[in-house]
Amino acid sequence: MAVALITGANRGIGLALVKAFAGRRDKVFACVRASSDREALDAFAASTPHWVQVIEMDVSDPAQIGRARRKLEAEPIDVLVNNAGIGGPDRQSATDMDFEGLEETFRVNSMAPLRVALAFLPNVKAAKGRIITLSSQMGATGASADNLAYRVSKQAVNRLMRGLATELKPHGIPVLIVNPGWVKTEMGGEGAQLTTDESAANLVKLIDKLDIGSTGQFLAWNGKELAW
Ligand SMILES: NC(=O)c1ccc[n+]([C@@H]2O[C@H](COP(=O)([O-])OP(=O)(O)OC[C@H]3O[C@@H](n4cnc5c(N)ncnc54)[C@H](OP(=O)(O)O)[C@@H]3O)[C@@H](O)[C@H]2O)c1
């Protein structure tokens, strides 16, 4: 049995990851915001004989991250998944940018994954665990001008995680950056290619295979390495 901590666990890919880990009897700390609609998560937690504990944590709030960490102080964590993310503001092209929205996108998509990883690093070290951050193909290189806040926030998190991978390599803690594919969620939309369950199953396979030799890689859901 492994122990997983997943952010943004009440819907979308996060909820599917909770189900995938709990389904194979891993223990899951499912992190949500106080304001999150958690009906589906609560129903799953109540229906599963396996172990799911819901933890309140807005990843953009350092005080809440600190509170969650204190609550879980004694828990070794094998798999920490930075899944929570936002698509960014309505106006996010280079010539029409909502700067407050850009800042918020950096806070949630770029800074929060590093903050969460550092806060729970003692737990991950205690389990000789691993750290996974969901990024996006839109964080890869290119000249597209649409969804710019989202694109740069994912490029930034890729770079932060690659730095973290370098620093944690001597400690034997692998760090992986993954693009979950185009997934049918509120963010991905109905026209997307993969269901949340398909994406989560692929991610779990990648997470299981992850070792220190592949730390710092940016992989697609199918295991293909992505350039950025
Ligand atoms: N869907 C795709 O096609 C796709 C493609 C590439 C990458 N991704 C990445 O995959 C991850 C999951 O995406 P998704 O499609 O499942 O998105 P989603 O359905 O929109 O779900 C986003 C999740 O993040 C949570 N969240 C947002 N801000 C938060 C905060 N400040 N603190 C804590 N939780 C917060 C949301 O909670 P609330 O319910 O409280 O808002 C929700 O649980 C994201 O990082 C996204 O960038 C998705």
PDB file of C-alpha atoms and ligand atoms in Angstrom:
ATOM      1  CA  MET A   1       0.000   0.000   0.000  1.00  0.00           C
ATOM      2  CA  ALA A   2       1.253   3.448  -0.932  1.00  0.00           C
ATOM      3  CA  VAL A   3       0.148   6.838   0.355  1.00  0.00           C
ATOM      4  CA  ALA A   4      -0.807   9.522  -2.183  1.00  0.00           C
ATOM      5  CA  LEU A   5      -1.598  13.208  -1.716  1.00  0.00           C
ATOM      6  CA  ILE A   6      -3.527  14.813  -4.579  1.00  0.00           C
ATOM      7  CA  THR A   7      -4.448  18.495  -4.930  1.00  0.00           C
ATOM      8  CA  GLY A   8      -7.624  19.634  -6.721  1.00  0.00           C
ATOM      9  CA  ALA A   9      -9.154  16.269  -5.869  1.00  0.00           C
ATOM     10  CA  ASN A  10     -12.861  17.083  -6.008  1.00  0.00           C
ATOM     11  CA  ARG A  11     -13.393  16.919  -9.776  1.00  0.00           C
ATOM     12  CA  GLY A  12     -11.789  16.327 -13.161  1.00  0.00           C
ATOM     13  CA  ILE A  13      -8.473  14.497 -13.388  1.00  0.00           C
ATOM     14  CA  GLY A  14      -7.846  14.937  -9.640  1.00  0.00           C
ATOM     15  CA  LEU A  15     -10.982  13.008  -8.680  1.00  0.00           C
ATOM     16  CA  ALA A  16     -10.159  10.268 -11.219  1.00  0.00           C
ATOM     17  CA  LEU A  17      -6.680   9.973  -9.670  1.00  0.00           C
ATOM     18  CA  VAL A  18      -8.230   9.618  -6.198  1.00  0.00           C
ATOM     19  CA  LYS A  19     -10.399   6.775  -7.529  1.00  0.00           C
ATOM     20  CA  ALA A  20      -7.466   5.123  -9.327  1.00  0.00           C
ATOM     21  CA  PHE A  21      -5.206   5.141  -6.261  1.00  0.00           C
ATOM     22  CA  ALA A  22      -7.924   4.200  -3.771  1.00  0.00           C
ATOM     23  CA  GLY A  23      -9.149   1.499  -6.174  1.00  0.00           C
ATOM     24  CA  ARG A  24      -5.891  -0.343  -5.751  1.00  0.00           C
ATOM     25  CA  ARG A  25      -5.986   0.111  -1.987  1.00  0.00           C
ATOM     26  CA  ASP A  26      -3.578   3.008  -1.718  1.00  0.00           C
ATOM     27  CA  LYS A  27      -4.273   5.490   1.044  1.00  0.00           C
ATOM     28  CA  VAL A  28      -5.263   8.900  -0.367  1.00  0.00           C
ATOM     29  CA  PHE A  29      -5.195  12.402   1.079  1.00  0.00           C
ATOM     30  CA  ALA A  30      -7.598  14.210  -1.240  1.00  0.00           C
ATOM     31  CA  CYS A  31      -7.028  17.966  -1.032  1.00  0.00           C
ATOM     32  CA  VAL A  32      -9.803  20.421  -1.888  1.00  0.00           C
ATOM     33  CA  ARG A  33     -10.674  24.051  -1.306  1.00  0.00           C
ATOM     34  CA  ALA A  34     -13.197  24.940   1.421  1.00  0.00           C
ATOM     35  CA  SER A  35     -15.341  26.380  -1.401  1.00  0.00           C
ATOM     36  CA  SER A  36     -15.011  23.314  -3.675  1.00  0.00           C
ATOM     37  CA  ASP A  37     -18.082  21.367  -4.720  1.00  0.00           C
ATOM     38  CA  ARG A  38     -17.035  18.081  -3.106  1.00  0.00           C
ATOM     39  CA  GLU A  39     -20.247  16.092  -3.428  1.00  0.00           C
ATOM     40  CA  ALA A  40     -18.756  13.509  -5.838  1.00  0.00           C
ATOM     41  CA  LEU A  41     -15.586  13.148  -3.765  1.00  0.00           C
ATOM     42  CA  ASP A  42     -17.517  12.765  -0.507  1.00  0.00           C
ATOM     43  CA  ALA A  43     -19.819  10.180  -2.134  1.00  0.00           C
ATOM     44  CA  PHE A  44     -16.814   8.207  -3.379  1.00  0.00           C
ATOM     45  CA  ALA A  45     -15.049   8.426  -0.012  1.00  0.00           C
ATOM     46  CA  ALA A  46     -18.214   7.182   1.719  1.00  0.00           C
ATOM     47  CA  SER A  47     -18.744   4.338  -0.762  1.00  0.00           C
ATOM     48  CA  THR A  48     -15.220   2.948  -0.902  1.00  0.00           C
ATOM     49  CA  PRO A  49     -14.036   0.464   1.674  1.00  0.00           C
ATOM     50  CA  HIS A  50     -10.563   1.879   1.078  1.00  0.00           C
ATOM     51  CA  TRP A  51      -8.978   4.830   2.696  1.00  0.00           C
ATOM     52  CA  VAL A  52      -9.663   8.390   1.479  1.00  0.00           C
ATOM     53  CA  GLN A  53      -9.272  11.397   3.758  1.00  0.00           C
ATOM     54  CA  VAL A  54     -10.391  14.807   2.558  1.00  0.00           C
ATOM     55  CA  ILE A  55      -8.084  17.688   3.538  1.00  0.00           C
ATOM     56  CA  GLU A  56      -8.921  21.348   2.997  1.00  0.00           C
ATOM     57  CA  MET A  57      -6.131  23.210   1.229  1.00  0.00           C
ATOM     58  CA  ASP A  58      -6.315  26.113  -1.199  1.00  0.00           C
ATOM     59  CA  VAL A  59      -2.959  25.752  -2.928  1.00  0.00           C
ATOM     60  CA  SER A  60      -2.692  29.505  -3.539  1.00  0.00           C
ATOM     61  CA  ASP A  61      -2.763  30.191   0.218  1.00  0.00           C
ATOM     62  CA  PRO A  62       0.538  29.501   2.031  1.00  0.00           C
ATOM     63  CA  ALA A  63      -1.227  29.564   5.440  1.00  0.00           C
ATOM     64  CA  GLN A  64      -3.599  26.778   4.330  1.00  0.00           C
ATOM     65  CA  ILE A  65      -0.702  24.745   2.944  1.00  0.00           C
ATOM     66  CA  GLY A  66       1.037  25.129   6.318  1.00  0.00           C
ATOM     67  CA  ARG A  67      -2.114  24.021   8.182  1.00  0.00           C
ATOM     68  CA  ALA A  68      -2.519  20.948   5.992  1.00  0.00           C
ATOM     69  CA  ARG A  69       1.130  20.046   6.423  1.00  0.00           C
ATOM     70  CA  ARG A  70       0.833  20.295  10.230  1.00  0.00           C
ATOM     71  CA  LYS A  71      -2.213  18.022  10.107  1.00  0.00           C
ATOM     72  CA  LEU A  72      -0.251  15.426   8.116  1.00  0.00           C
ATOM     73  CA  GLU A  73       3.083  15.940   9.856  1.00  0.00           C
ATOM     74  CA  ALA A  74       3.526  12.302  10.825  1.00  0.00           C
ATOM     75  CA  GLU A  75       2.439  10.828   7.469  1.00  0.00           C
ATOM     76  CA  PRO A  76       5.051   9.560   5.007  1.00  0.00           C
ATOM     77  CA  ILE A  77       3.851  10.350   1.442  1.00  0.00           C
ATOM     78  CA  ASP A  78       4.899   8.061  -1.426  1.00  0.00           C
ATOM     79  CA  VAL A  79       3.253  10.021  -4.236  1.00  0.00           C
ATOM     80  CA  LEU A  80       2.599  13.761  -4.157  1.00  0.00           C
ATOM     81  CA  VAL A  81       0.524  14.918  -7.137  1.00  0.00           C
ATOM     82  CA  ASN A  82       0.255  18.630  -7.941  1.00  0.00           C
ATOM     83  CA  ASN A  83      -2.930  18.439  -9.994  1.00  0.00           C
ATOM     84  CA  ALA A  84      -4.849  21.633  -9.077  1.00  0.00           C
ATOM     85  CA  GLY A  85      -4.806  24.169 -11.868  1.00  0.00           C
ATOM     86  CA  ILE A  86      -6.763  26.954 -13.540  1.00  0.00           C
ATOM     87  CA  GLY A  87      -7.191  27.938 -17.172  1.00  0.00           C
ATOM     88  CA  GLY A  88      -6.497  31.611 -16.527  1.00  0.00           C
ATOM     89  CA  PRO A  89      -8.502  34.781 -17.154  1.00  0.00           C
ATOM     90  CA  ASP A  90     -10.876  35.495 -20.047  1.00  0.00           C
ATOM     91  CA  ARG A  91      -8.493  38.068 -21.525  1.00  0.00           C
ATOM     92  CA  GLN A  92      -5.055  36.532 -21.902  1.00  0.00           C
ATOM     93  CA  SER A  93      -3.595  37.375 -25.300  1.00  0.00           C
ATOM     94  CA  ALA A  94      -0.382  39.395 -25.589  1.00  0.00           C
ATOM     95  CA  THR A  95      -2.248  42.528 -26.702  1.00  0.00           C
ATOM     96  CA  ASP A  96      -5.217  42.111 -24.357  1.00  0.00           C
ATOM     97  CA  MET A  97      -3.975  40.805 -21.019  1.00  0.00           C
ATOM     98  CA  ASP A  98      -5.823  40.762 -17.693  1.00  0.00           C
ATOM     99  CA  PHE A  99      -2.730  41.247 -15.521  1.00  0.00           C
ATOM    100  CA  GLU A 100      -4.453  40.359 -12.256  1.00  0.00           C
ATOM    101  CA  GLY A 101      -5.607  37.137 -13.889  1.00  0.00           C
ATOM    102  CA  LEU A 102      -2.081  36.498 -15.146  1.00  0.00           C
ATOM    103  CA  GLU A 103      -0.778  36.902 -11.586  1.00  0.00           C
ATOM    104  CA  GLU A 104      -3.441  34.531 -10.224  1.00  0.00           C
ATOM    105  CA  THR A 105      -2.568  31.980 -12.911  1.00  0.00           C
ATOM    106  CA  PHE A 106       1.098  32.094 -11.913  1.00  0.00           C
ATOM    107  CA  ARG A 107       0.108  31.758  -8.234  1.00  0.00           C
ATOM    108  CA  VAL A 108      -1.997  28.628  -8.789  1.00  0.00           C
ATOM    109  CA  ASN A 109      -0.281  26.915 -11.716  1.00  0.00           C
ATOM    110  CA  SER A 110       3.386  27.810 -11.149  1.00  0.00           C
ATOM    111  CA  MET A 111       4.125  28.890  -7.573  1.00  0.00           C
ATOM    112  CA  ALA A 112       1.678  26.630  -5.727  1.00  0.00           C
ATOM    113  CA  PRO A 113       3.096  23.315  -6.997  1.00  0.00           C
ATOM    114  CA  LEU A 114       6.549  24.282  -5.735  1.00  0.00           C
ATOM    115  CA  ARG A 115       5.153  25.571  -2.421  1.00  0.00           C
ATOM    116  CA  VAL A 116       3.164  22.369  -1.897  1.00  0.00           C
ATOM    117  CA  ALA A 117       6.148  20.204  -2.855  1.00  0.00           C
ATOM    118  CA  LEU A 118       8.438  22.043  -0.415  1.00  0.00           C
ATOM    119  CA  ALA A 119       5.892  22.014   2.423  1.00  0.00           C
ATOM    120  CA  PHE A 120       5.423  18.241   2.130  1.00  0.00           C
ATOM    121  CA  LEU A 121       9.033  17.420   1.249  1.00  0.00           C
ATOM    122  CA  PRO A 122       9.742  15.983   4.733  1.00  0.00           C
ATOM    123  CA  ASN A 123       6.779  13.614   4.245  1.00  0.00           C
ATOM    124  CA  VAL A 124       7.999  12.626   0.768  1.00  0.00           C
ATOM    125  CA  LYS A 125      11.555  12.127   2.029  1.00  0.00           C
ATOM    126  CA  ALA A 126      10.268   9.974   4.904  1.00  0.00           C
ATOM    127  CA  ALA A 127       8.693   7.596   2.360  1.00  0.00           C
ATOM    128  CA  LYS A 128      11.477   7.929  -0.252  1.00  0.00           C
ATOM    129  CA  GLY A 129       8.576   9.068  -2.425  1.00  0.00           C
ATOM    130  CA  ARG A 130       8.097  10.982  -5.667  1.00  0.00           C
ATOM    131  CA  ILE A 131       6.663  14.297  -6.818  1.00  0.00           C
ATOM    132  CA  ILE A 132       4.466  14.661  -9.907  1.00  0.00           C
ATOM    133  CA  THR A 133       3.190  17.919 -11.391  1.00  0.00           C
ATOM    134  CA  LEU A 134       0.527  18.159 -14.075  1.00  0.00           C
ATOM    135  CA  SER A 135       1.605  20.510 -16.802  1.00  0.00           C
ATOM    136  CA  SER A 136       0.345  20.836 -20.366  1.00  0.00           C
ATOM    137  CA  GLN A 137       1.326  20.542 -23.988  1.00  0.00           C
ATOM    138  CA  MET A 138       0.476  24.262 -23.999  1.00  0.00           C
ATOM    139  CA  GLY A 139       3.558  24.756 -21.821  1.00  0.00           C
ATOM    140  CA  ALA A 140       5.740  23.463 -24.646  1.00  0.00           C
ATOM    141  CA  THR A 141       7.558  25.853 -26.958  1.00  0.00           C
ATOM    142  CA  GLY A 142       5.725  27.726 -29.703  1.00  0.00           C
ATOM    143  CA  ALA A 143       4.643  31.159 -30.864  1.00  0.00           C
ATOM    144  CA  SER A 144       0.872  30.910 -30.234  1.00  0.00           C
ATOM    145  CA  ALA A 145      -0.565  34.058 -28.696  1.00  0.00           C
ATOM    146  CA  ASP A 146      -3.811  32.626 -27.311  1.00  0.00           C
ATOM    147  CA  ASN A 147      -4.165  31.399 -23.701  1.00  0.00           C
ATOM    148  CA  LEU A 148      -0.872  33.092 -22.957  1.00  0.00           C
ATOM    149  CA  ALA A 149      -1.304  33.262 -19.166  1.00  0.00           C
ATOM    150  CA  TYR A 150      -1.947  29.522 -19.043  1.00  0.00           C
ATOM    151  CA  ARG A 151       0.911  28.744 -21.441  1.00  0.00           C
ATOM    152  CA  VAL A 152       3.552  30.735 -19.534  1.00  0.00           C
ATOM    153  CA  SER A 153       2.319  29.455 -16.167  1.00  0.00           C
ATOM    154  CA  LYS A 154       2.896  25.884 -17.355  1.00  0.00           C
ATOM    155  CA  GLN A 155       6.293  26.756 -18.861  1.00  0.00           C
ATOM    156  CA  ALA A 156       7.216  28.323 -15.521  1.00  0.00           C
ATOM    157  CA  VAL A 157       6.138  25.292 -13.506  1.00  0.00           C
ATOM    158  CA  ASN A 158       8.088  23.023 -15.864  1.00  0.00           C
ATOM    159  CA  ARG A 159      11.241  25.004 -15.165  1.00  0.00           C
ATOM    160  CA  LEU A 160      10.626  25.181 -11.412  1.00  0.00           C
ATOM    161  CA  MET A 161      10.063  21.421 -11.292  1.00  0.00           C
ATOM    162  CA  ARG A 162      13.130  20.736 -13.370  1.00  0.00           C
ATOM    163  CA  GLY A 163      15.172  22.763 -10.860  1.00  0.00           C
ATOM    164  CA  LEU A 164      13.561  20.827  -8.026  1.00  0.00           C
ATOM    165  CA  ALA A 165      14.436  17.566  -9.805  1.00  0.00           C
ATOM    166  CA  THR A 166      18.083  18.607  -9.978  1.00  0.00           C
ATOM    167  CA  GLU A 167      18.196  19.513  -6.288  1.00  0.00           C
ATOM    168  CA  LEU A 168      16.376  16.384  -5.126  1.00  0.00           C
ATOM    169  CA  LYS A 169      18.314  13.939  -7.309  1.00  0.00           C
ATOM    170  CA  PRO A 170      21.052  13.399  -4.708  1.00  0.00           C
ATOM    171  CA  HIS A 171      18.291  12.601  -2.189  1.00  0.00           C
ATOM    172  CA  GLY A 172      16.813   9.933  -4.488  1.00  0.00           C
ATOM    173  CA  ILE A 173      13.458  11.749  -4.861  1.00  0.00           C
ATOM    174  CA  PRO A 174      12.272  11.666  -8.510  1.00  0.00           C
ATOM    175  CA  VAL A 175      10.294  14.610  -9.882  1.00  0.00           C
ATOM    176  CA  LEU A 176       8.088  14.175 -12.964  1.00  0.00           C
ATOM    177  CA  ILE A 177       6.265  16.732 -15.112  1.00  0.00           C
ATOM    178  CA  VAL A 178       3.348  15.286 -17.099  1.00  0.00           C
ATOM    179  CA  ASN A 179       0.899  16.373 -19.730  1.00  0.00           C
ATOM    180  CA  PRO A 180      -2.253  14.359 -18.935  1.00  0.00           C
ATOM    181  CA  GLY A 181      -3.506  14.600 -22.540  1.00  0.00           C
ATOM    182  CA  TRP A 182      -6.597  16.455 -23.737  1.00  0.00           C
ATOM    183  CA  VAL A 183      -9.130  15.331 -21.164  1.00  0.00           C
ATOM    184  CA  LYS A 184     -12.930  15.722 -20.850  1.00  0.00           C
ATOM    185  CA  THR A 185     -13.171  17.985 -17.801  1.00  0.00           C
ATOM    186  CA  GLU A 186     -14.463  21.453 -17.103  1.00  0.00           C
ATOM    187  CA  MET A 187     -11.072  22.714 -18.328  1.00  0.00           C
ATOM    188  CA  GLY A 188     -10.656  20.344 -21.295  1.00  0.00           C
ATOM    189  CA  GLY A 189     -14.280  20.519 -22.506  1.00  0.00           C
ATOM    190  CA  GLU A 190     -16.629  17.850 -23.849  1.00  0.00           C
ATOM    191  CA  GLY A 191     -14.804  17.554 -27.192  1.00  0.00           C
ATOM    192  CA  ALA A 192     -11.585  16.317 -25.562  1.00  0.00           C
ATOM    193  CA  GLN A 193      -9.985  12.996 -26.511  1.00  0.00           C
ATOM    194  CA  LEU A 194      -9.622  11.168 -23.200  1.00  0.00           C
ATOM    195  CA  THR A 195     -11.964  10.430 -20.332  1.00  0.00           C
ATOM    196  CA  THR A 196     -10.717  11.317 -16.859  1.00  0.00           C
ATOM    197  CA  ASP A 197     -10.451   7.602 -16.027  1.00  0.00           C
ATOM    198  CA  GLU A 198      -8.312   6.923 -19.125  1.00  0.00           C
ATOM    199  CA  SER A 199      -6.031   9.830 -18.321  1.00  0.00           C
ATOM    200  CA  ALA A 200      -5.710   8.843 -14.649  1.00  0.00           C
ATOM    201  CA  ALA A 201      -4.911   5.212 -15.567  1.00  0.00           C
ATOM    202  CA  ASN A 202      -2.109   6.418 -17.866  1.00  0.00           C
ATOM    203  CA  LEU A 203      -0.768   8.800 -15.235  1.00  0.00           C
ATOM    204  CA  VAL A 204      -0.692   6.074 -12.590  1.00  0.00           C
ATOM    205  CA  LYS A 205       1.319   3.861 -14.983  1.00  0.00           C
ATOM    206  CA  LEU A 206       3.854   6.678 -15.532  1.00  0.00           C
ATOM    207  CA  ILE A 207       4.040   7.381 -11.802  1.00  0.00           C
ATOM    208  CA  ASP A 208       4.654   3.703 -11.034  1.00  0.00           C
ATOM    209  CA  LYS A 209       7.459   3.533 -13.619  1.00  0.00           C
ATOM    210  CA  LEU A 210       9.148   6.735 -12.446  1.00  0.00           C
ATOM    211  CA  ASP A 211      12.649   6.294 -11.084  1.00  0.00           C
ATOM    212  CA  ILE A 212      15.562   8.569 -10.336  1.00  0.00           C
ATOM    213  CA  GLY A 213      17.031   7.897 -13.803  1.00  0.00           C
ATOM    214  CA  SER A 214      14.097   9.705 -15.438  1.00  0.00           C
ATOM    215  CA  THR A 215      13.793  12.555 -12.938  1.00  0.00           C
ATOM    216  CA  GLY A 216      13.093  15.990 -14.435  1.00  0.00           C
ATOM    217  CA  GLN A 217      11.486  14.623 -17.604  1.00  0.00           C
ATOM    218  CA  PHE A 218       8.410  16.234 -19.154  1.00  0.00           C
ATOM    219  CA  LEU A 219       6.295  13.334 -20.423  1.00  0.00           C
ATOM    220  CA  ALA A 220       3.021  13.063 -22.287  1.00  0.00           C
ATOM    221  CA  TRP A 221       0.301  10.769 -20.924  1.00  0.00           C
ATOM    222  CA  ASN A 222       1.519   8.047 -23.322  1.00  0.00           C
ATOM    223  CA  GLY A 223       5.068   8.189 -21.965  1.00  0.00           C
ATOM    224  CA  LYS A 224       6.515  10.187 -24.870  1.00  0.00           C
ATOM    225  CA  GLU A 225       9.092  12.774 -23.800  1.00  0.00           C
ATOM    226  CA  LEU A 226       8.083  16.353 -24.657  1.00  0.00           C
ATOM    227  CA  ALA A 227      10.449  19.166 -25.604  1.00  0.00           C
ATOM    228  CA  TRP A 228       9.833  22.624 -24.203  1.00  0.00           C
TER     229      TRP A 228
HETATM  230  N1  LIG B   1      -8.237  18.740 -19.060  1.00  0.00           N
HETATM  231  C1  LIG B   1      -7.236  18.828 -19.903  1.00  0.00           C
HETATM  232  O1  LIG B   1      -7.405  18.594 -21.123  1.00  0.00           O
HETATM  233  C2  LIG B   1      -5.851  19.190 -19.411  1.00  0.00           C
HETATM  234  C3  LIG B   1      -4.816  19.213 -20.379  1.00  0.00           C
HETATM  235  C4  LIG B   1      -3.519  19.525 -19.955  1.00  0.00           C
HETATM  236  C5  LIG B   1      -3.272  19.771 -18.626  1.00  0.00           C
HETATM  237  N2  LIG B   1      -4.280  19.746 -17.710  1.00  0.00           N
HETATM  238  C6  LIG B   1      -3.928  20.017 -16.306  1.00  0.00           C
HETATM  239  O2  LIG B   1      -4.427  18.981 -15.482  1.00  0.00           O
HETATM  240  C7  LIG B   1      -4.761  19.496 -14.176  1.00  0.00           C
HETATM  241  C8  LIG B   1      -6.211  19.116 -13.837  1.00  0.00           C
HETATM  242  O3  LIG B   1      -7.035  19.658 -14.854  1.00  0.00           O
HETATM  243  P1  LIG B   1      -8.595  19.315 -15.003  1.00  0.00           P
HETATM  244  O4  LIG B   1      -8.857  19.273 -16.464  1.00  0.00           O
HETATM  245  O5  LIG B   1      -8.981  18.195 -14.136  1.00  0.00           O
HETATM  246  O6  LIG B   1      -9.205  20.699 -14.448  1.00  0.00           O
HETATM  247  P2  LIG B   1     -10.617  21.018 -13.766  1.00  0.00           P
HETATM  248  O7  LIG B   1     -11.620  19.989 -14.082  1.00  0.00           O
HETATM  249  O8  LIG B   1     -10.889  22.438 -14.119  1.00  0.00           O
HETATM  250  O9  LIG B   1     -10.262  20.882 -12.198  1.00  0.00           O
HETATM  251  C9  LIG B   1      -9.345  21.748 -11.632  1.00  0.00           C
HETATM  252  C10 LIG B   1      -9.168  21.349 -10.187  1.00  0.00           C
HETATM  253  O10 LIG B   1      -8.207  22.245  -9.599  1.00  0.00           O
HETATM  254  C11 LIG B   1      -8.787  22.775  -8.411  1.00  0.00           C
HETATM  255  N3  LIG B   1      -8.253  24.103  -8.071  1.00  0.00           N
HETATM  256  C12 LIG B   1      -8.240  25.221  -8.822  1.00  0.00           C
HETATM  257  N4  LIG B   1      -7.680  26.228  -8.129  1.00  0.00           N
HETATM  258  C13 LIG B   1      -7.341  25.719  -6.907  1.00  0.00           C
HETATM  259  C14 LIG B   1      -6.739  26.252  -5.748  1.00  0.00           C
HETATM  260  N5  LIG B   1      -6.375  27.541  -5.679  1.00  0.00           N
HETATM  261  N6  LIG B   1      -6.533  25.434  -4.681  1.00  0.00           N
HETATM  262  C15 LIG B   1      -6.901  24.123  -4.737  1.00  0.00           C
HETATM  263  N7  LIG B   1      -7.491  23.565  -5.801  1.00  0.00           N
HETATM  264  C16 LIG B   1      -7.705  24.360  -6.872  1.00  0.00           C
HETATM  265  C17 LIG B   1     -10.280  22.833  -8.706  1.00  0.00           C
HETATM  266  O11 LIG B   1     -11.011  22.980  -7.502  1.00  0.00           O
HETATM  267  P3  LIG B   1     -12.439  23.786  -7.465  1.00  0.00           P
HETATM  268  O12 LIG B   1     -13.498  22.801  -7.825  1.00  0.00           O
HETATM  269  O13 LIG B   1     -12.520  24.260  -6.056  1.00  0.00           O
HETATM  270  O14 LIG B   1     -12.350  24.902  -8.451  1.00  0.00           O
HETATM  271  C18 LIG B   1     -10.460  21.476  -9.363  1.00  0.00           C
HETATM  272  O15 LIG B   1     -10.494  20.459  -8.395  1.00  0.00           O
HETATM  273  C19 LIG B   1      -4.524  21.017 -14.261  1.00  0.00           C
HETATM  274  O16 LIG B   1      -3.272  21.321 -13.712  1.00  0.00           O
HETATM  275  C20 LIG B   1      -4.544  21.306 -15.761  1.00  0.00           C
HETATM  276  O17 LIG B   1      -3.788  22.442 -16.099  1.00  0.00           O
HETATM  277  C21 LIG B   1      -5.564  19.458 -18.080  1.00  0.00           C
END
